[in-house]
Coordinates of C-alpha atoms and ligand atoms in Angstrom, one line a residue:
X27 CA 0.0 0.0 0.0
X28 CA 1.3 3.6 -0.7
X29 CA 1.7 6.5 1.5
X30 CA -2.0 7.5 0.8
X31 CA -3.3 4.7 3.0
X32 CA -2.4 2.4 5.8
X33 CA -2.8 -1.4 6.1
X34 CA -3.3 -2.3 9.7
X35 CA -4.8 -0.9 12.7
X36 CA -2.6 -2.8 15.1
X37 CA 0.4 -1.0 16.6
X38 CA 3.9 -2.1 15.5
X39 CA 4.6 -2.8 19.0
X40 CA 1.7 -5.3 19.4
X41 CA 2.9 -7.0 16.3
X42 CA 6.4 -7.5 17.8
X43 CA 6.1 -7.9 21.5
X44 CA 5.9 -11.2 23.4
X45 CA 2.6 -11.6 25.1
X46 CA 2.1 -10.0 28.5
X47 CA 2.3 -12.1 31.8
X48 CA -0.9 -13.9 32.6
X49 CA -3.1 -11.7 34.8
X50 CA -6.8 -11.9 35.9
X51 CA -9.5 -9.5 37.1
X52 CA -9.6 -8.9 40.8
X53 CA -12.2 -11.3 42.3
X54 CA -13.1 -10.7 45.9
X55 CA -11.3 -8.7 48.7
X56 CA -7.6 -8.4 49.0
X57 CA -5.3 -6.5 51.6
X58 CA -2.2 -4.5 50.5
X59 CA 0.2 -2.1 51.9
X60 CA -0.2 0.0 48.7
X61 CA -2.7 -0.1 45.9
X62 CA -1.7 1.3 42.5
X63 CA -4.1 2.4 39.9
X64 CA -2.9 2.0 36.3
X65 CA -0.5 -0.5 34.8
X66 CA 1.6 1.8 32.8
X67 CA 5.4 2.7 33.4
X68 CA 4.7 4.7 36.5
X69 CA 2.3 2.2 38.2
X70 CA 4.4 -0.8 37.4
X71 CA 7.7 0.8 38.4
X72 CA 6.1 2.0 41.6
X73 CA 4.9 -1.7 42.3
X74 CA 8.4 -3.1 41.4
X75 CA 10.1 -0.7 43.8
X76 CA 7.6 -1.4 46.6
X77 CA 7.8 -5.2 46.2
X78 CA 11.6 -5.0 46.2
X79 CA 11.3 -3.1 49.5
X80 CA 9.2 -6.0 50.8
X81 CA 5.8 -4.2 50.6
X82 CA 2.6 -5.8 49.4
X83 CA 1.8 -4.0 46.2
X84 CA -1.5 -4.5 44.2
X85 CA -1.9 -3.0 40.8
X86 CA -5.4 -2.4 39.4
X87 CA -5.7 -1.8 35.6
X88 CA -8.9 -1.0 33.9
X89 CA -8.0 -2.7 30.7
X90 CA -4.7 -4.5 29.9
X91 CA -1.0 -3.9 30.8
X92 CA 0.2 -1.0 28.7
X93 CA -3.3 0.0 27.5
X94 CA -2.5 3.7 28.0
X95 CA 0.5 5.8 26.6
X96 CA 3.0 3.1 27.7
X97 CA 1.8 0.6 25.0
X98 CA 1.3 3.2 22.3
X99 CA 4.1 5.7 22.4
X100 CA 7.0 6.4 20.1
X101 CA 9.5 4.8 22.5
X102 CA 11.9 7.6 22.8
X103 CA 13.8 7.5 26.1
X104 CA 14.4 11.2 26.7
X105 CA 16.2 12.7 29.7
X106 CA 14.5 16.1 29.4
X107 CA 11.1 17.7 30.0
X108 CA 9.2 19.1 27.0
X109 CA 9.6 22.8 27.7
X110 CA 11.3 23.3 31.2
X111 CA 15.1 23.2 31.6
X112 CA 17.1 23.2 34.8
X113 CA 17.0 27.0 35.2
X114 CA 13.2 27.0 34.8
X115 CA 12.9 24.3 37.5
X116 CA 15.1 26.3 39.9
X117 CA 13.1 29.5 39.3
X118 CA 9.8 27.6 39.8
X119 CA 10.7 25.4 42.8
X120 CA 13.6 27.1 44.4
X121 CA 17.4 26.4 44.0
X122 CA 17.4 23.2 46.1
X123 CA 14.1 21.5 45.1
X124 CA 14.4 22.7 41.5
X125 CA 18.0 21.2 41.3
X126 CA 16.8 17.9 42.7
X127 CA 14.0 17.7 40.1
X128 CA 16.3 18.6 37.3
X129 CA 18.8 15.9 38.5
X130 CA 16.0 13.3 38.5
X131 CA 15.1 14.3 35.0
X132 CA 18.8 14.3 33.8
X133 CA 19.2 10.7 35.2
X134 CA 15.9 9.3 34.0
X135 CA 17.1 7.7 30.8
X136 CA 20.2 6.2 32.4
X137 CA 18.0 4.9 35.3
X138 CA 15.5 3.4 32.9
X139 CA 18.0 1.6 30.7
X140 CA 19.7 0.3 34.0
X141 CA 16.5 -1.0 35.3
X142 CA 15.8 -2.7 32.0
X143 CA 19.2 -4.4 32.1
X144 CA 18.9 -5.3 35.7
X145 CA 15.7 -7.1 35.2
X146 CA 16.6 -8.6 31.9
X147 CA 13.8 -6.9 30.1
X148 CA 14.2 -7.5 26.4
X149 CA 12.8 -4.3 25.1
X150 CA 15.0 -3.8 21.9
X151 CA 16.6 -1.0 24.0
X152 CA 19.1 1.1 22.0
X153 CA 21.0 3.6 24.2
X154 CA 22.7 5.6 21.3
X155 CA 21.5 9.0 22.5
X156 CA 18.6 11.3 21.9
X157 CA 19.1 14.4 19.7
X158 CA 17.2 17.7 19.7
X159 CA 18.3 19.5 16.5
X160 CA 17.5 23.2 15.8
X161 CA 15.3 24.0 13.0
X162 CA 16.4 27.7 12.7
X163 CA 19.5 29.8 13.5
X164 CA 17.7 31.3 16.6
X165 CA 16.8 27.9 17.9
X166 CA 20.5 26.9 17.4
X167 CA 21.3 29.5 20.0
X168 CA 18.5 28.0 22.3
X169 CA 19.8 24.6 21.8
X170 CA 23.4 25.6 22.9
X171 CA 21.8 27.2 25.9
X172 CA 19.9 24.0 26.8
X173 CA 23.1 22.0 26.3
X174 CA 24.9 24.3 28.7
X175 CA 22.3 24.0 31.4
X176 CA 22.3 20.1 31.3
X177 CA 26.2 20.1 31.1
X178 CA 26.4 22.3 34.2
X179 CA 24.4 19.8 36.0
X180 CA 26.8 17.0 35.1
X181 CA 24.6 15.3 32.5
X182 CA 26.3 13.3 29.7
X183 CA 25.5 15.8 26.9
X184 CA 27.2 17.1 23.8
X185 CA 26.7 20.1 21.6
X186 CA 26.9 19.4 17.8
X187 CA 27.7 22.0 15.2
X188 CA 25.7 22.2 11.9
X189 CA 27.9 19.8 9.9
X190 CA 28.2 17.2 12.8
X191 CA 24.4 17.5 13.2
X192 CA 24.0 16.6 9.5
X193 CA 26.2 13.7 9.8
X194 CA 24.4 12.2 12.8
X195 CA 20.8 12.9 11.6
X196 CA 21.3 12.4 7.9
X197 CA 19.3 15.6 7.5
X198 CA 20.3 18.8 5.9
X199 CA 17.5 20.7 7.8
X200 CA 19.2 21.6 11.0
X201 CA 21.4 24.3 12.4
X202 CA 23.0 22.4 15.2
X203 CA 21.8 20.1 18.0
X204 CA 22.3 19.0 21.6
X205 CA 22.8 15.3 22.2
X206 CA 21.7 13.5 25.4
X207 CA 24.0 10.6 25.3
X208 CA 22.0 8.6 28.0
X209 CA 18.9 8.7 25.9
X210 CA 17.8 6.3 23.1
X211 CA 14.8 4.2 22.2
X212 CA 12.9 1.1 23.1
X213 CA 10.0 -1.0 22.1
X214 CA 7.6 0.6 24.5
X215 CA 5.2 -2.3 24.8
X216 CA 8.0 -4.7 25.4
X217 CA 9.3 -2.3 28.1
X218 CA 5.9 -2.1 30.0
X219 CA 5.2 -5.9 29.7
X220 CA 8.7 -6.6 30.9
X221 CA 8.1 -4.1 33.9
X222 CA 4.9 -6.1 34.7
X223 CA 6.9 -9.4 34.6
X224 CA 9.6 -8.0 36.9
X225 CA 7.0 -6.5 39.4
X226 CA 5.2 -10.0 39.5
X227 CA 8.5 -11.7 40.0
X228 CA 9.4 -9.3 42.8
X229 CA 6.1 -10.2 44.6
X230 CA 3.6 -7.6 43.3
X231 CA 0.1 -8.6 42.2
X232 CA -1.4 -7.1 39.0
X233 CA -5.1 -7.3 38.3
X234 CA -6.2 -6.4 34.7
X235 CA -9.7 -5.7 33.6
X236 CA -10.2 -4.3 37.1
X237 CA -11.2 -0.5 36.8
X238 CA -11.0 1.3 40.2
X239 CA -14.5 2.7 40.4
X240 CA -14.4 4.4 43.9
X241 CA -11.8 5.4 46.4
X242 CA -13.2 5.3 50.0
X243 CA -11.3 6.5 53.0
X244 CA -11.2 4.0 55.8
X245 CA -9.7 4.0 59.3
X246 CA -6.7 2.1 58.1
X247 CA -6.3 3.9 54.8
X248 CA -8.3 3.4 51.7
X249 CA -10.7 1.0 50.0
X250 CA -10.6 0.8 46.3
X251 CA -13.7 -0.7 44.7
X252 CA -13.7 -2.6 41.4
X253 CA -16.6 -4.4 39.7
X254 CA -15.9 -7.8 41.4
X255 CA -13.6 -7.0 44.3
X256 CA -12.0 -4.5 46.6
X257 CA -8.5 -3.7 47.7
X258 CA -8.0 -2.4 51.2
X259 CA -4.6 -0.5 51.4
X260 CA -2.7 1.8 53.6
X261 CA -2.0 4.1 50.8
X262 CA -2.8 4.6 47.1
X263 CA -0.8 5.7 44.1
X264 CA -2.8 7.0 41.1
X265 CA -0.8 6.5 37.8
X266 CA -3.3 7.1 35.1
X267 CA -1.8 10.0 33.3
X268 CA -3.8 10.9 30.1
X269 CA -6.1 7.9 30.6
X270 CA -7.6 9.3 33.8
X271 CA -11.3 8.4 33.9
X272 CA -14.1 9.6 36.1
X273 CA -12.5 8.1 39.3
X274 CA -11.1 11.5 40.3
X275 CA -12.8 14.2 38.2
X276 CA -10.7 17.0 39.5
X277 CA -7.5 15.2 38.6
X278 CA -8.9 14.6 35.1
X279 CA -9.6 18.3 34.7
X280 CA -6.0 19.2 35.6
X281 CA -4.7 17.8 32.3
X282 CA -5.7 18.0 28.7
X283 CA -5.6 14.7 26.9
X284 CA -4.3 15.4 23.3
X285 CA -4.5 12.7 20.5
X286 CA -1.2 11.9 19.0
X287 CA -0.7 9.7 15.9
X288 CA 2.1 7.3 15.2
X289 CA 3.1 5.8 11.8
X290 CA 5.7 3.1 11.2
X291 CA 7.2 2.8 7.7
X292 CA 7.8 -0.6 6.1
X293 CA 11.5 -1.9 6.6
X294 CA 13.6 0.6 4.6
X295 CA 16.1 -0.4 2.0
X296 CA 19.7 -0.5 3.3
X297 CA 20.8 2.7 1.6
X298 CA 18.0 4.7 3.2
X299 CA 18.8 3.1 6.7
X300 CA 22.4 4.3 6.4
X301 CA 21.3 7.7 5.3
X302 CA 18.4 8.6 7.7
X303 CA 19.6 8.5 11.4
X304 CA 22.6 6.4 10.5
X305 CA 23.9 6.4 14.2
X306 CA 20.6 4.9 15.4
X307 CA 19.7 8.0 17.5
X308 CA 16.2 9.1 18.4
X309 CA 15.4 12.6 17.3
X310 CA 12.8 15.3 18.2
X311 CA 13.5 18.8 17.0
X312 CA 12.7 22.3 18.1
X313 CA 9.4 22.7 16.2
X314 CA 6.5 23.2 18.7
X315 CA 4.5 21.2 16.2
X316 CA 7.1 18.5 16.7
X317 CA 9.1 16.8 13.9
X318 CA 10.3 13.5 15.3
X319 CA 11.6 10.1 14.2
X320 CA 13.3 7.0 15.6
X321 CA 14.6 4.0 13.9
X322 CA 13.6 0.5 14.9
X323 CA 15.7 -2.7 15.2
X324 CA 14.2 -4.0 12.0
X325 CA 15.0 -1.0 10.0
X326 CA 11.8 1.1 10.0
X327 CA 11.2 4.7 11.0
X328 CA 8.4 5.6 13.5
X329 CA 7.2 9.2 13.2
X330 CA 3.9 10.9 13.6
X331 CA 2.2 14.0 14.8
X332 CA -1.0 15.6 16.0
X333 CA -3.7 17.0 13.8
X334 CA -5.9 20.2 14.0
X335 CA -8.9 18.1 13.2
X336 CA -8.3 14.4 14.1
X337 CA -11.4 12.8 12.6
X338 CA -10.1 11.9 9.1
X339 CA -6.6 11.0 10.4
X340 CA -6.2 7.7 8.5
X341 CA -6.7 9.5 5.2
X342 CA -4.7 12.6 5.8
X343 CA -1.9 11.5 8.1
X344 CA 0.2 9.4 5.9
X345 CA 0.7 12.0 3.3
X346 CA 1.4 14.7 6.0
X347 CA 3.9 12.6 7.9
X348 CA 5.7 11.4 4.8
X349 CA 6.1 15.0 3.5
X350 CA 7.7 15.9 6.9
X351 CA 9.9 12.8 6.9
X352 CA 11.1 13.5 3.4
X353 CA 12.0 17.1 4.4
X354 CA 14.0 15.7 7.3
X355 CA 15.5 12.8 5.4
X356 CA 15.6 13.4 1.6
X357 CA 16.9 9.9 1.1
X358 CA 13.4 8.7 1.9
X359 CA 11.6 7.7 -1.4
X360 CA 8.3 9.3 -2.3
X361 CA 6.5 6.0 -2.4
X362 CA 7.7 5.0 1.1
X363 CA 5.0 2.8 2.6
X364 CA 3.5 2.9 6.1
X365 CA 2.7 -0.5 7.6
X366 CA 1.2 0.6 10.9
X367 CA -0.8 3.5 12.1
X368 CA -2.2 4.1 15.6
X369 CA -3.0 6.8 18.1
X370 CA -2.9 7.5 21.8
X371 CA -3.5 10.3 24.3
X372 CA -0.9 12.5 25.7
X373 CA -1.5 14.4 29.0
X374 CA -0.6 18.0 28.6
X375 CA -0.6 20.5 31.5
X376 CA -1.0 24.3 31.5
X377 CA 2.7 24.8 32.5
X378 CA 4.1 21.8 30.5
X379 CA 5.3 20.2 33.8
X380 CA 4.4 16.9 35.2
X381 CA 2.7 17.4 38.6
X382 CA 2.9 15.3 41.8
X383 CA 0.0 15.8 44.1
X384 CA -0.9 14.5 47.5
X385 CA -4.7 14.6 47.0
X386 CA -5.4 13.5 50.7
X387 CA -3.3 11.7 53.3
X388 CA -2.0 8.5 51.7
X389 CA -3.3 9.3 48.2
X390 CA -0.6 10.3 45.8
X391 CA -0.5 10.9 42.0
X392 CA 1.9 12.0 39.3
X393 CA 0.4 13.1 36.1
X394 CA 1.0 15.3 33.0
X395 CA 4.3 14.1 31.4
X396 CA 3.5 16.3 28.3
X397 CA 4.8 13.5 26.0
X398 CA 8.0 12.8 27.9
X399 CA 6.9 9.9 30.1
X400 CA 8.9 7.0 29.0
X401 CA 12.0 7.7 31.0
X402 CA 10.5 9.9 33.5
X403 CA 7.5 7.7 34.5
X404 CA 9.8 4.7 34.9
X405 CA 12.2 6.9 37.1
X406 CA 9.4 8.3 39.1
X407 CA 8.3 4.9 40.3
X408 CA 11.1 5.2 42.9
X409 CA 9.8 8.5 44.1
X410 CA 6.2 7.4 44.2
X411 CA 7.1 4.2 46.1
X412 CA 8.9 6.5 48.7
X413 CA 5.8 8.6 49.0
X414 CA 3.5 5.6 49.3
X415 CA 5.7 4.4 52.2
X416 CA 5.2 7.7 54.1
X417 CA 8.2 9.7 53.0
X418 CA 7.3 13.4 53.5
X419 CA 5.9 14.8 50.1
X420 CA 7.8 18.0 50.7
X421 CA 11.1 16.1 50.6
X422 CA 10.7 14.1 47.3
X423 CA 12.9 14.5 44.2
X424 CA 9.7 15.7 42.5
X425 CA 8.2 18.7 44.2
X426 CA 4.5 18.4 45.1
X427 CA 2.1 21.1 43.9
X428 CA -1.5 21.8 44.6
X429 CA -4.1 20.3 42.2
X430 CA -5.6 22.9 40.0
X431 CA -8.4 21.8 37.7
X432 CA -8.4 23.9 34.5
X433 CA -11.3 26.3 34.1
X434 CA -13.4 25.6 31.0
X435 CA -11.8 22.1 30.8
X436 CA -14.5 20.7 28.4
X437 CA -14.0 23.5 26.0
X438 CA -10.3 23.3 26.1
X439 CA -10.4 19.6 25.5
X440 CA -12.6 20.1 22.4
X441 CA -10.5 22.8 20.9
X442 CA -7.0 21.6 21.8
X443 CA -6.2 20.7 18.2
X444 CA -6.5 24.3 17.3
X445 CA -3.4 25.0 19.5
X446 CA -1.4 23.5 16.6
X447 CA -2.2 26.3 14.3
X448 CA -0.5 28.7 16.9
X449 CA 2.5 26.4 17.1
X450 CA 2.9 26.3 13.4
X451 CA 2.8 30.1 13.2
X452 CA 5.4 30.2 15.9
X453 CA 7.6 27.6 14.3
X454 CA 7.8 29.8 11.1
X455 CA 8.9 32.8 13.1
X456 CA 12.5 33.2 14.4
X457 CA 13.0 33.4 18.2
X458 CA 14.5 36.5 19.6
X459 CA 18.1 35.9 20.8
Ligands
LIG528 C1 1.3 8.5 20.7 C2 2.2 8.8 21.8 C3 3.6 9.0 21.6 C4 4.4 9.2 22.8 N1 5.8 9.3 22.6 C5 6.6 9.3 23.7 C6 8.0 9.2 23.5 O1 8.5 8.9 22.5 N2 8.8 9.4 24.6 C7 8.2 9.7 25.9 O2 8.9 9.9 26.8 N3 6.9 9.8 26.1 C8 6.0 9.5 25.0 N4 4.7 9.6 25.1 C9 4.2 9.8 26.6 C10 4.2 8.5 27.4 O3 3.7 7.4 26.7 C11 3.4 8.8 28.7 O4 3.9 9.8 29.3 C12 3.6 7.6 29.6 O5 3.0 6.3 29.1 C13 3.0 7.8 31.0 O6 3.0 6.6 31.7 P1 2.0 6.4 32.9 O7 2.4 5.1 33.5 O8 1.9 7.5 33.8 O9 0.6 6.3 32.1 P2 0.0 5.3 31.0 O10 1.0 4.6 30.4 O11 -0.9 6.1 30.1 O12 -0.9 4.3 31.9 C14 -2.1 4.7 32.6 C15 -2.9 3.5 32.8 O13 -3.9 3.8 33.7 C16 -5.1 3.0 33.5 N5 -6.3 3.5 34.2 C17 -6.9 4.8 33.9 N6 -7.9 4.9 34.8 C18 -8.0 3.7 35.5 C19 -8.9 3.3 36.6 N7 -9.9 4.0 37.0 N8 -8.6 2.0 37.1 C20 -7.6 1.3 36.7 N9 -6.7 1.6 35.6 C21 -7.0 2.9 35.1 C22 -5.2 3.1 31.9 O14 -6.0 2.0 31.3 C23 -3.7 2.9 31.6 O15 -3.2 1.7 31.3 C24 3.8 9.4 24.1 C25 2.5 9.2 24.2 C26 1.6 8.9 23.2 C27 0.2 8.7 23.4

């Protein structure tokens, strides 16, 4: 099939990942030290850390392991937030707390790959680095400044001039880049299923097809009701990110779920593979309406984007994405075929920061990764596990904030796609340096 259409609705990751560990719906009552809602990276990493610390951790998942962003994302393991850099975090949270948060972000990819290796998770992990190239001269200045901020923190980063950027990306489009050497890419579904297996091996319980329908405070902590059973737990971690449902309406209204689309090409001819991202890096550039791509271990490129109007995405998206990919990588043929197309929801927040909230005593959540949750949500499991064991929330590596539902949330959700028009306008204009 040509770029005008797609063949399958299945994700590339479903087609290539080993089955998940066997799990069943919760049936009856169960006691736990900590109940975790959501079997994505954050929930499963939290469960793994808790089980390793000897705590009884029970994960409740409404659908299947990796049903949310964890099973559908692009698989880039990025040690950076989408907008905020160390100086922004210090300005927002103060020098000490901001610095701790920045360090957690800087180490998130390294920690994710390490955890993957430690637990023998076969996730097609490639730690060749993540590149952020600049699409204009003004952004090249920004990129240098970002590099300097991460370098000052001791992160393993490099700055690349225009010609080195062209060599590493295979693209003539860019004016320089910064490289996070600890970053890379994974098969995201293999990662989340591997995390589930590791958590079970460490002693955690995972119940799929078990939506948490009510959270009830009790004398000992919390009771979480599901259709056929309930968990009684001392504390609860809510790790539902963009897939938050009606369980906690104010939490759901604090993020805007935006649909993002992913397309995977057919395996590319050898000459194209050695021309586009020849070093096997993952790349997302400085466009606000992001240009991004990563290679796979079987020689495909996975890219995608968002759409102003998402309804007719299957018809319009392949042409749109191929056009972008060919701007980035001229070696790509005009009849490049896409084998897989799928979508998922990204949780955006008003300030583009992820937020950790203590919603009530013993009820913790972290939400709003703004499309940067692979490394960060895995790394956050350690922090959420600490919080669930009673570590003071004002002394965690991720600062806690007050929950702020967005005014006019329903309207914002409906018109979120229009924001892309503003992004595209901004992308065409040079930044002031
Ligand atoms: C298309 C796309 C591309 C992306 N690309 C990247 C990328 O390349 N790099 C990157 O860093 N990030 C990327 N992201 C973001 C990343 O996938 C998320 O930030 C990450 O998955 C968040 O992990 P999580 O564990 O917090 O939530 P999720 O993985 O979304 O898991 C939440 C889970 O909670 C469950 N749930 C919800 N409500 C309930 C309930 N009441 N009871 C029980 N379970 C419930 C859901 O079913 C879901 O399984 C992308 C996201 C999308 C959608």
